Coordinates of C-alpha atoms in Angstrom, one line a residue:
X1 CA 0.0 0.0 0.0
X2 CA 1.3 3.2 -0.9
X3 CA 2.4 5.7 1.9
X4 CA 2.3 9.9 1.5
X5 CA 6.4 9.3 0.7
X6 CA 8.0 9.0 -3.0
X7 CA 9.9 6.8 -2.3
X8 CA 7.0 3.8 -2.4
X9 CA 7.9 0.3 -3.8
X10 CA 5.5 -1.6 -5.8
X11 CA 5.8 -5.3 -4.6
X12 CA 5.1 -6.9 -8.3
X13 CA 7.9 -5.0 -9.6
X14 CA 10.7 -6.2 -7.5
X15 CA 9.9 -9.7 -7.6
X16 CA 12.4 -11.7 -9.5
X17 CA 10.5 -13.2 -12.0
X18 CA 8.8 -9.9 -12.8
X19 CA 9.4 -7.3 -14.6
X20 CA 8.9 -7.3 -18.8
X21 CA 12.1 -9.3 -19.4
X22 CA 9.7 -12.8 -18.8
X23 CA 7.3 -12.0 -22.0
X24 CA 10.6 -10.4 -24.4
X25 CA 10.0 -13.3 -26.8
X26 CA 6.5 -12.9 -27.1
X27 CA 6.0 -11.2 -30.4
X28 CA 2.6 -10.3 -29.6
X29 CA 4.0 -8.3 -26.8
X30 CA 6.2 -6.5 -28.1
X31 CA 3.8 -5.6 -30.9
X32 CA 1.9 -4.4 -28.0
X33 CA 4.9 -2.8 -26.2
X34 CA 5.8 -0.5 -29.2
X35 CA 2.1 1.0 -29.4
X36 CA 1.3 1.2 -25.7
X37 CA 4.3 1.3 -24.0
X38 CA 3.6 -1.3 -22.1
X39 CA 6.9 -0.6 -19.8
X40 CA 4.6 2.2 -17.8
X41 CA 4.8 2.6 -14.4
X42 CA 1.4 2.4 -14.2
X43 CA 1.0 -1.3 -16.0
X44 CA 3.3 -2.1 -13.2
X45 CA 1.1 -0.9 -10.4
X46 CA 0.3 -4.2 -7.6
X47 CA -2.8 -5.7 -6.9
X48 CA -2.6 -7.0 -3.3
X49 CA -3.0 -10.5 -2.4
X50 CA -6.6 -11.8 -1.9
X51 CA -7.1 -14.8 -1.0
X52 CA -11.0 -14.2 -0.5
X53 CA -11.6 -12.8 -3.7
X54 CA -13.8 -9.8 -2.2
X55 CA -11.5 -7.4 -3.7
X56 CA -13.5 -8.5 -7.1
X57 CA -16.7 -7.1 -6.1
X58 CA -15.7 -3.8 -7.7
X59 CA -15.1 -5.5 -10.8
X60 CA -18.5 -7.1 -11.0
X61 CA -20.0 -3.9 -10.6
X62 CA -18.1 -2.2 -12.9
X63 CA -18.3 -5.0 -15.4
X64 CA -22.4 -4.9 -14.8
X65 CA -22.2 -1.5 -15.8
X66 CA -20.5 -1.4 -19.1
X67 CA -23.1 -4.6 -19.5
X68 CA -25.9 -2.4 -18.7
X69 CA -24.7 0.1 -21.3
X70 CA -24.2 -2.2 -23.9
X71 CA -28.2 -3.4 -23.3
X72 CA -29.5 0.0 -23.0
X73 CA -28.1 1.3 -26.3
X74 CA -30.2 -1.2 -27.9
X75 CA -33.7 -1.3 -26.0
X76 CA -32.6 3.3 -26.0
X77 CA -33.0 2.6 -30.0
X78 CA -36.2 0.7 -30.1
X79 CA -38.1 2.1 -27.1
X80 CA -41.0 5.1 -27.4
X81 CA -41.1 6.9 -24.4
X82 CA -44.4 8.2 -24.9
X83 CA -47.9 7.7 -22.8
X84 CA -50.2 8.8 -25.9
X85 CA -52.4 5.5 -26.5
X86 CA -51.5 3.6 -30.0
X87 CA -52.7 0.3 -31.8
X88 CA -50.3 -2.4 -31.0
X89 CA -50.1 -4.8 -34.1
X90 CA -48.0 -7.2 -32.8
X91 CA -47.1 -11.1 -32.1
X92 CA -48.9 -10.5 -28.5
X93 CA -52.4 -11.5 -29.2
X94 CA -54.2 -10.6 -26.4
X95 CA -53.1 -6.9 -27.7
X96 CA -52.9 -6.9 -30.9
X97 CA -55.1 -4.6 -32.7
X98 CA -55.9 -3.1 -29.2
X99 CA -55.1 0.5 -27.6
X100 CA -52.5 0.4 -25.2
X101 CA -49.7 3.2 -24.0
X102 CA -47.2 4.0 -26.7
X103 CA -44.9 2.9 -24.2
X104 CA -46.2 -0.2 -23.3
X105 CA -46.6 -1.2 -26.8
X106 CA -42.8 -0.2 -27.8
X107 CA -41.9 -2.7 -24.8
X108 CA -44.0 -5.6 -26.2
X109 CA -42.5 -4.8 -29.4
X110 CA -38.8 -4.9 -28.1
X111 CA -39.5 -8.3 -26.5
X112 CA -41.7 -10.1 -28.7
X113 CA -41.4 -8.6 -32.3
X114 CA -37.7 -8.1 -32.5
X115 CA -35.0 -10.9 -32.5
X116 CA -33.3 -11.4 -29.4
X117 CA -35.7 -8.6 -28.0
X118 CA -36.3 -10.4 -25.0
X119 CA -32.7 -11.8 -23.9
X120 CA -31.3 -8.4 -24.3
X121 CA -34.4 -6.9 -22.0
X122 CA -34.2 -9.6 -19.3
X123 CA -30.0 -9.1 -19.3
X124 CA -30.8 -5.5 -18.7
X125 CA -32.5 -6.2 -15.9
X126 CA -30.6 -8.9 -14.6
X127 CA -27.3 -6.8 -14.9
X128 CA -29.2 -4.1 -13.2
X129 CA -29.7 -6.1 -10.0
X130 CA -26.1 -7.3 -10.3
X131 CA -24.8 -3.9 -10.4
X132 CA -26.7 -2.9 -7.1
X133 CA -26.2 -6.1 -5.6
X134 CA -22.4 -5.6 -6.1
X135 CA -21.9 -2.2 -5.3
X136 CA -23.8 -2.9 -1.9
X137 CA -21.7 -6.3 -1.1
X138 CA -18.4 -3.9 -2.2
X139 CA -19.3 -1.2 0.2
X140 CA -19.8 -3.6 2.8
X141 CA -16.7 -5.2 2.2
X142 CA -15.0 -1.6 2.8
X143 CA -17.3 -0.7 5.8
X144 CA -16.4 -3.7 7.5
X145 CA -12.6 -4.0 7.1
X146 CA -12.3 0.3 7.4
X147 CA -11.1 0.4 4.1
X148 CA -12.9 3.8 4.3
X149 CA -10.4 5.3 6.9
X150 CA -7.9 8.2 6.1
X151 CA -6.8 8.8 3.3
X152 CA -9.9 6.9 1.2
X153 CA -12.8 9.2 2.4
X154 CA -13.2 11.1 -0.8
X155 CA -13.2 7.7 -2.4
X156 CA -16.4 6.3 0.5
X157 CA -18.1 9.6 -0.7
X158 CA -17.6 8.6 -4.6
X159 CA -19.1 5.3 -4.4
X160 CA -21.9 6.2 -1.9
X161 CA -23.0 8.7 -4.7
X162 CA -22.4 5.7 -7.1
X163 CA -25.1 3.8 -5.2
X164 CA -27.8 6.2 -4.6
X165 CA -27.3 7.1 -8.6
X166 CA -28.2 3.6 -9.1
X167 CA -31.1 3.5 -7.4
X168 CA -32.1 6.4 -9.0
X169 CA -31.3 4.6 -12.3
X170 CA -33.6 1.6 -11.2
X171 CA -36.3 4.1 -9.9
X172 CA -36.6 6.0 -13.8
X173 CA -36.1 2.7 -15.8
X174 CA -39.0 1.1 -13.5
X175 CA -41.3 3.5 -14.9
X176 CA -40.4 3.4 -18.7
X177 CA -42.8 0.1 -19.4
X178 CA -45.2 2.4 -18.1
X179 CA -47.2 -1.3 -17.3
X180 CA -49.7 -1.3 -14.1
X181 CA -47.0 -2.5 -11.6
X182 CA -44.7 0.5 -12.5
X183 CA -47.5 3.2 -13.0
X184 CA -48.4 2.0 -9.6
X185 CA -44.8 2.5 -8.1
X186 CA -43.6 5.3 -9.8
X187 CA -47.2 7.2 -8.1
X188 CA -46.1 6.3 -5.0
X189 CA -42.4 7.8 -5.5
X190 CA -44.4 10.8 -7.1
X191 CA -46.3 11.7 -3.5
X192 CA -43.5 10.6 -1.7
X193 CA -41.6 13.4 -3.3
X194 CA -44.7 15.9 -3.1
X195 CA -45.1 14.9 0.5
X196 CA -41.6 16.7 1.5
X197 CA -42.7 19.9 3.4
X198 CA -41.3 23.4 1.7
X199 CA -39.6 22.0 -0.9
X200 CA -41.5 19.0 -2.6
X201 CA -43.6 21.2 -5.2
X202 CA -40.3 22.1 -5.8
X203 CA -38.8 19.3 -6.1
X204 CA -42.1 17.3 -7.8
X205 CA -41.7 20.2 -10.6
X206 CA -38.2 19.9 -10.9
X207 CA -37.8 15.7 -10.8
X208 CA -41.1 14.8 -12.4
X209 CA -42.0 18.0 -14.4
X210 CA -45.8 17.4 -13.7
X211 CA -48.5 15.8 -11.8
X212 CA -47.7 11.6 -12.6
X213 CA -50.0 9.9 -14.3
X214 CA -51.9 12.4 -15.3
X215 CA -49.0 13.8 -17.1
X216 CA -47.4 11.0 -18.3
X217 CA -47.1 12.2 -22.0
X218 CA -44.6 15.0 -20.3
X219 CA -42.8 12.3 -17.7
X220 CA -42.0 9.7 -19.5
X221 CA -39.8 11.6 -22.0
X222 CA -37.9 13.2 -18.8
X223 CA -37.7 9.7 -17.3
X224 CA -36.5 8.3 -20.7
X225 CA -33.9 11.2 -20.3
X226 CA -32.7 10.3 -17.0
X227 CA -32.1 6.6 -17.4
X228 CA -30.6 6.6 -20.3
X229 CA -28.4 9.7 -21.0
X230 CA -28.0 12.1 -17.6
X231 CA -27.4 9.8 -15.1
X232 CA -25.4 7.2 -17.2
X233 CA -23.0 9.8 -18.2
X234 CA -23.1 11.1 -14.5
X235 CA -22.4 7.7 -13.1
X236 CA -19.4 6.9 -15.8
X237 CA -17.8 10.4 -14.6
X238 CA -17.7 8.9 -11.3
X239 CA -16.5 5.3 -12.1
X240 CA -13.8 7.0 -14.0
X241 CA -13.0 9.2 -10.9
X242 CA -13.6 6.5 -8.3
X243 CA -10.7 4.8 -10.4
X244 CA -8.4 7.4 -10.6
X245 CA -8.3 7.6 -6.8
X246 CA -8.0 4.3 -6.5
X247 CA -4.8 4.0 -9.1
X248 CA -3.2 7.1 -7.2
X249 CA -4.1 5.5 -3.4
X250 CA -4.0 2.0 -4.4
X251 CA -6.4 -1.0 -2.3
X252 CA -5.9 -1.5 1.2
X253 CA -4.3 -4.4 1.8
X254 CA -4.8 -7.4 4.4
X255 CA -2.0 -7.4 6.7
X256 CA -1.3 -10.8 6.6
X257 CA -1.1 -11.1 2.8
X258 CA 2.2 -12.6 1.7
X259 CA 4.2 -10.4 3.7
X260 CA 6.8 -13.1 5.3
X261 CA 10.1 -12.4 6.6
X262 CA 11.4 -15.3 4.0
X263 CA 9.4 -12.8 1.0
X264 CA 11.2 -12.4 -1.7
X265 CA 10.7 -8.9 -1.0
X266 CA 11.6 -9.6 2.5
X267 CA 8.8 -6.5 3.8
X268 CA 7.6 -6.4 7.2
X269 CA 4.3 -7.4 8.1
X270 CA 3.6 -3.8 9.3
X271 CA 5.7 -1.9 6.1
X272 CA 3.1 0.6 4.7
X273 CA 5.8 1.3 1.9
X274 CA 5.4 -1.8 -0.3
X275 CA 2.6 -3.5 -2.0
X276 CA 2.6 -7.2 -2.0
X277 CA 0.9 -8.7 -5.3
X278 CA 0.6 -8.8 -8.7
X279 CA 1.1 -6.2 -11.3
X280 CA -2.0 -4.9 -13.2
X281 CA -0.5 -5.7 -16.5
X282 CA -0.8 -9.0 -17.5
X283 CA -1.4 -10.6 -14.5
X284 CA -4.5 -8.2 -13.1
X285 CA -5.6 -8.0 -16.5
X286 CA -6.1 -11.6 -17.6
X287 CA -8.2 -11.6 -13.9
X288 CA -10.1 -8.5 -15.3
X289 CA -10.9 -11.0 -18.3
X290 CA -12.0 -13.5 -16.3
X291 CA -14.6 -11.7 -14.2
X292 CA -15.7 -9.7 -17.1
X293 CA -16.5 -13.4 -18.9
X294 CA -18.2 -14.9 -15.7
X295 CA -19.8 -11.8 -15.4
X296 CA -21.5 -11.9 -18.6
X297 CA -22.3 -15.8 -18.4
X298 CA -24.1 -15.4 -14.6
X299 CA -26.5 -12.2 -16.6
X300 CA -26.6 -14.4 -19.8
X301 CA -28.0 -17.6 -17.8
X302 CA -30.1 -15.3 -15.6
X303 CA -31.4 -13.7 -18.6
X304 CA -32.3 -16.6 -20.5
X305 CA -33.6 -19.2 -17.9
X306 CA -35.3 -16.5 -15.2
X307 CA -37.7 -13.4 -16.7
X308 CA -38.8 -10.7 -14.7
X309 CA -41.3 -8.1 -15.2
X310 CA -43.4 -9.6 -17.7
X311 CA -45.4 -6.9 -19.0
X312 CA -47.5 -8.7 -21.6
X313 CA -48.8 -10.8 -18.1
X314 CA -49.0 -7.5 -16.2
X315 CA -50.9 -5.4 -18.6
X316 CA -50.9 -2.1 -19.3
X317 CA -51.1 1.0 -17.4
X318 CA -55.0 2.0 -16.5
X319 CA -55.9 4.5 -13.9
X320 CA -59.5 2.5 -14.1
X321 CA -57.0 -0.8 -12.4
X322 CA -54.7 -1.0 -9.8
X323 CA -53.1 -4.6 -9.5
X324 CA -53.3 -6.3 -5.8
X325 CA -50.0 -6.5 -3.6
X326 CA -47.8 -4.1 -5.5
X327 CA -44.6 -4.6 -4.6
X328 CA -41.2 -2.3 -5.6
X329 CA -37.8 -4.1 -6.7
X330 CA -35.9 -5.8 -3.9
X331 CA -33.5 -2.6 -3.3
X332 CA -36.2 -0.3 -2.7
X333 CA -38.1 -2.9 -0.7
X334 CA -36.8 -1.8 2.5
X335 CA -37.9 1.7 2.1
X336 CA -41.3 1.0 1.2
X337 CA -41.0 -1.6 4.4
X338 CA -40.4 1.6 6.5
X339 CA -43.1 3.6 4.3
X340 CA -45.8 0.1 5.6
X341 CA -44.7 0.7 9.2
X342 CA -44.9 4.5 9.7
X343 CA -47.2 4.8 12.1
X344 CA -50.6 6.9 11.8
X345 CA -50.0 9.0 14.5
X346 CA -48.0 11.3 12.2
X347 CA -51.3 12.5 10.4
X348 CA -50.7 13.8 7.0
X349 CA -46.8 13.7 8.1
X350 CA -46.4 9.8 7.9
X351 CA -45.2 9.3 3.9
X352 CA -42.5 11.9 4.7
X353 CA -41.5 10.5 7.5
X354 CA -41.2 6.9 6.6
X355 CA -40.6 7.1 2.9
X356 CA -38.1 10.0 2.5
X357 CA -37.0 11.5 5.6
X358 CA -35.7 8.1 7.8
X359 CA -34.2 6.7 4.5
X360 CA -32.3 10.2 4.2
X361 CA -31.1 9.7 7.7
X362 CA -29.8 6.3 6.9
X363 CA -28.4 7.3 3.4
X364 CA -26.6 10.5 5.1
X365 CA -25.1 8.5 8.2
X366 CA -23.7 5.8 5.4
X367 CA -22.4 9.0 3.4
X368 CA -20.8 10.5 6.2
X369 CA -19.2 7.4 8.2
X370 CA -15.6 8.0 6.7
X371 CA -15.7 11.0 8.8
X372 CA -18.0 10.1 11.9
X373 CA -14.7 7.0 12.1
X374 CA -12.1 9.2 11.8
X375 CA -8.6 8.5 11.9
X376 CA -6.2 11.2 11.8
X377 CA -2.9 9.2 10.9
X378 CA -3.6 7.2 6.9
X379 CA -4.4 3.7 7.3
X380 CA -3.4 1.4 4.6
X381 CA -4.1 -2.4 6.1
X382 CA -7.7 -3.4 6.3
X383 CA -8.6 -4.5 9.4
X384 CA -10.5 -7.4 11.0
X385 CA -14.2 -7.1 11.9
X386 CA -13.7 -8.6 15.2
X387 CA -10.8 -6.0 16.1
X388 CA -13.8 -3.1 15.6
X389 CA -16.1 -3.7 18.4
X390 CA -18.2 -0.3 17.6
X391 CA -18.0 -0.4 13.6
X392 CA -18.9 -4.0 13.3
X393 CA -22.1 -3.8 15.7
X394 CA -23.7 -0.8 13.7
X395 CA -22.8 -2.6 10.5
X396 CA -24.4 -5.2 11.8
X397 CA -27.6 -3.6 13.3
X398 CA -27.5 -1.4 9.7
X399 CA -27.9 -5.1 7.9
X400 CA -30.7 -6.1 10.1
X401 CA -32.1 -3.0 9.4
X402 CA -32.5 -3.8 6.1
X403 CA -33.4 -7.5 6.4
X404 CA -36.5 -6.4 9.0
X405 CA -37.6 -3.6 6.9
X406 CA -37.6 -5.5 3.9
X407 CA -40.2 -8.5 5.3
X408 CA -41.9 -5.1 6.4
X409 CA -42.3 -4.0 2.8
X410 CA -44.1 -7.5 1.9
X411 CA -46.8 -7.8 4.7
X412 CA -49.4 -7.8 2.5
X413 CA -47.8 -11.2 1.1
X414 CA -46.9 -12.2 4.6
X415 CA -50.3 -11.9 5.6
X416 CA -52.1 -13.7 2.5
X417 CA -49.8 -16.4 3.3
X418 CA -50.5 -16.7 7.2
X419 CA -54.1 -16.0 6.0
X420 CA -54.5 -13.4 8.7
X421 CA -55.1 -9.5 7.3
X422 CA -52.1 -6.9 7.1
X423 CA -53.3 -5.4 10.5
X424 CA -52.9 -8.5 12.4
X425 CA -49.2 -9.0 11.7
X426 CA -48.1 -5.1 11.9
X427 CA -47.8 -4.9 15.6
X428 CA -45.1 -8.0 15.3
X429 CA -43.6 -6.6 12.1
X430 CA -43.6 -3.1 14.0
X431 CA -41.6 -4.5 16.9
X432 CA -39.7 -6.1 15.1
X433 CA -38.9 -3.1 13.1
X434 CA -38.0 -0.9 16.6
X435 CA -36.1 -3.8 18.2
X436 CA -34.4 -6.2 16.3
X437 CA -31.8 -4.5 14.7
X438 CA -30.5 -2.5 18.3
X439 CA -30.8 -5.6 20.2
X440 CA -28.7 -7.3 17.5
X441 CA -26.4 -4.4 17.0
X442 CA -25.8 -4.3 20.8
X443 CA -25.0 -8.2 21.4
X444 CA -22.9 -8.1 18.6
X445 CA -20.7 -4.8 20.7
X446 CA -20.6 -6.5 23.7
X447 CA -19.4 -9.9 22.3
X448 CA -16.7 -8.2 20.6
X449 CA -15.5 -6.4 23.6
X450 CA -15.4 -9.0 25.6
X451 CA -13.3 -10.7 23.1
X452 CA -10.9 -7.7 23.2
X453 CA -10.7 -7.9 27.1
X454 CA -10.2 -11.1 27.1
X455 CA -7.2 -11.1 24.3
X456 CA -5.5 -7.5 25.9
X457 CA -5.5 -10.2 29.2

């Protein structure tokens, strides 16, 4: 890990077997070697040692992305975004020669009428989910090893803006179907927003640009905007940015990683000048492959065996219907858990206060944690869970959180499967809510102190 000196030491350069002189009869490389100077420092930079493989959860993300991109540039060609009804003339024939949304039918057309329509649809959505799922598993990764600590902050803030861009990414592309599930959700993020005291008119004119549905033919355009130019090119800025700083800083790495007195290197375990691992070029690169390629099988099976949002089942959007136990995606399902167990007794207060201002609470304290955990001297060795008494149990009770809130958000299921109403299960879905995750957050700080007392004996 590099230190604030210049005189650091990249691990992978010094090793004896490194350095270019292994591949000099390799034609290809020197082909390669005379274009792109392959001799670069920065081709050179180590990749710690990880034995674990988490350090590849970045790389899925990033890898789901460019995936992502590579979908939406086709359905971005095909799609209308327009709420105007049409005649859909189509292979679906339970709609064909029927009014529907000009939406709606441009999404039937995609999947049914055009040749690999649907594969590339579902592997949109499928890399979607893999892209959330990842970024969330790579922060937690960093939050529980303090990979966040001084000098990485500006890095923590970077890819806590990359995930609440993402959501934002899944919230717009929800509503482009424009089907009765995502008319239905998308309305409820409209008076979420409008239900923000002072500044939601504001902030309903300035995000939605109308009243939703009734001005759908104006939204969906905007929407169409959003998800597929602004906050793409937003999000790529970042990605770009959020690697920069992590070429110039470099990854923490795990103290134990290869760093024997017998190394080749011969480092000490606790030498912050020297990275131990492999250089980026080819070694990191041929890894780089490899995800990218399991990567794109995982979304390609997903894709092909595994559907989701089957609009020609769902049906259009209608203002005259509203489909029974409407349900957001699973990364939004915690929110609309807390929005389900908001109590009453905060009048016309209670969508604020459990759909947008407790999920800003959460989102700021995850935003702000690199400095709430501050360290004033840099740290560059991750550290173990169990060494972090404080850190661990709110990561833990932030989890939990999530889990409890997210059975919240489904009560309606919960309930038709207990055959009991929503009412009879929200007092035990309620407590759980206000007590599970503290309880579990505090068991979790006292088991790890005690550990610490009894190792310091």
């Amino acid at each position: 890990m590099t230190d604030d000196t210049d005189d650091t030491t990249d691990a992978a350069d010094t090793l004896p077997d490194g350095g270019t002189e292994r591949y000099e009869h390799s034609r290809l490389y020197r082909w390669l070697d005379d274009r792109l100077d392959l001799d670069d420092d920065s081709f050179g930079k180590a990749f710690p040692d990880d034995r674990y493989g988490s350090f590849l959860l970045g790389e899925v993300a990033l890898f789901s992305f460019v995936i992502l991109a590579a979908t939406g540039t086709f359905l971005g060609l095909m799609y209308t975004p327009h709420a105007s009804t049409v005649v859909y003339q189509g292979q679906v024939a339970q709609y064909s020669g029927t009014e529907v949304p000009g939406a709606f039918a441009s999404v039937l057309r995609i999947s049914y009428d055009v040749r690999f329509g649907m594969f590339i649809r579902m592997a949109h959505h499928w890399a979607a989910y893999l892209f959330l799922a990842a970024i969330g598993l790579h922060m937690f990764r960093v939050f529980f090893t303090g990979s966040y600590r001084n000098p990485r902050e500006a890095n923590w803030l970077v890819g806590s803006t990359l995930l609440l861009l993402a959501l934002g990414e899944g919230y717009f592309g929800y509503a482009l179907p424009y089907d009765d599930f995502s008319e239905t959700a998308t309305t409820i993020g409209f008076q979420m927003t409008s239900s923000i005291p002072v500044l939601g008119t504001t902030l309903k004119n300035l995000i939605f640009g109308g009243n939703f549905p009734a001005d759908a033919t104006y939204i969906l355009p905007r929407f169409f905007f959003y998800h597929v130019f602004l906050l793409p090119a937003i999000m790529a800025g970042l990605i770009g940015l959020h690697m920069f700083i992590l070429l110039r800083q470099k990854h923490t790495e795990h103290p134990e990683s290869s760093r024997e007195a017998d190394s080749p290197v011969g480092p000490d375990p606790d030498d912050e000048s020297v990275v131990v691992g492999v250089p980026m070029w080819p070694n990191q690169a041929a890894m780089s492959v490899i995800v990218f390629l399991f990567t794109a099988s995982i979304v390609s099976f997903l894709a092909a065996l595994f559907p989701v949002q089957r609009v020609a089942i769902i049906g259009p959007a209608s203002p005259l219907t509203q489909p029974s136990g409407v349900r957001p995606d699973w990364f939004f399902m915690w929110v609309f858990g807390a929005l389900n167990m908001t109590p009453n007794i905060f009048a016309g207060y209670g969508r604020f206060i459990g759909g947008v201002l407790f999920p800003g609470i959460v989102v700021g304290v995850m935003m702000m944690w690199a400095f709430i955990d501050r360290h004033e001297e840099p740290v560059h060795f991750t550290a173990n869970p169990l060494d972090r008494p404080m850190p661990t149990a709110v990561g833990v009770a932030a989890i939990s959180m999530i889990i409890v809130l997210s059975i919240a958000g489904m009560n309606t299921f919960i309930a038709e499967t207990l055959g009991v109403s929503g009412g009879a299960i929200y007092p035990y879905l309620l407590a759980m809510t206000i007590l599970v995750p503290p309880i579990q957050g505090l068991l979790v700080y006292v088991a790890l102190r005690r550990r610490q007392a009894r190792l310091e004996a």
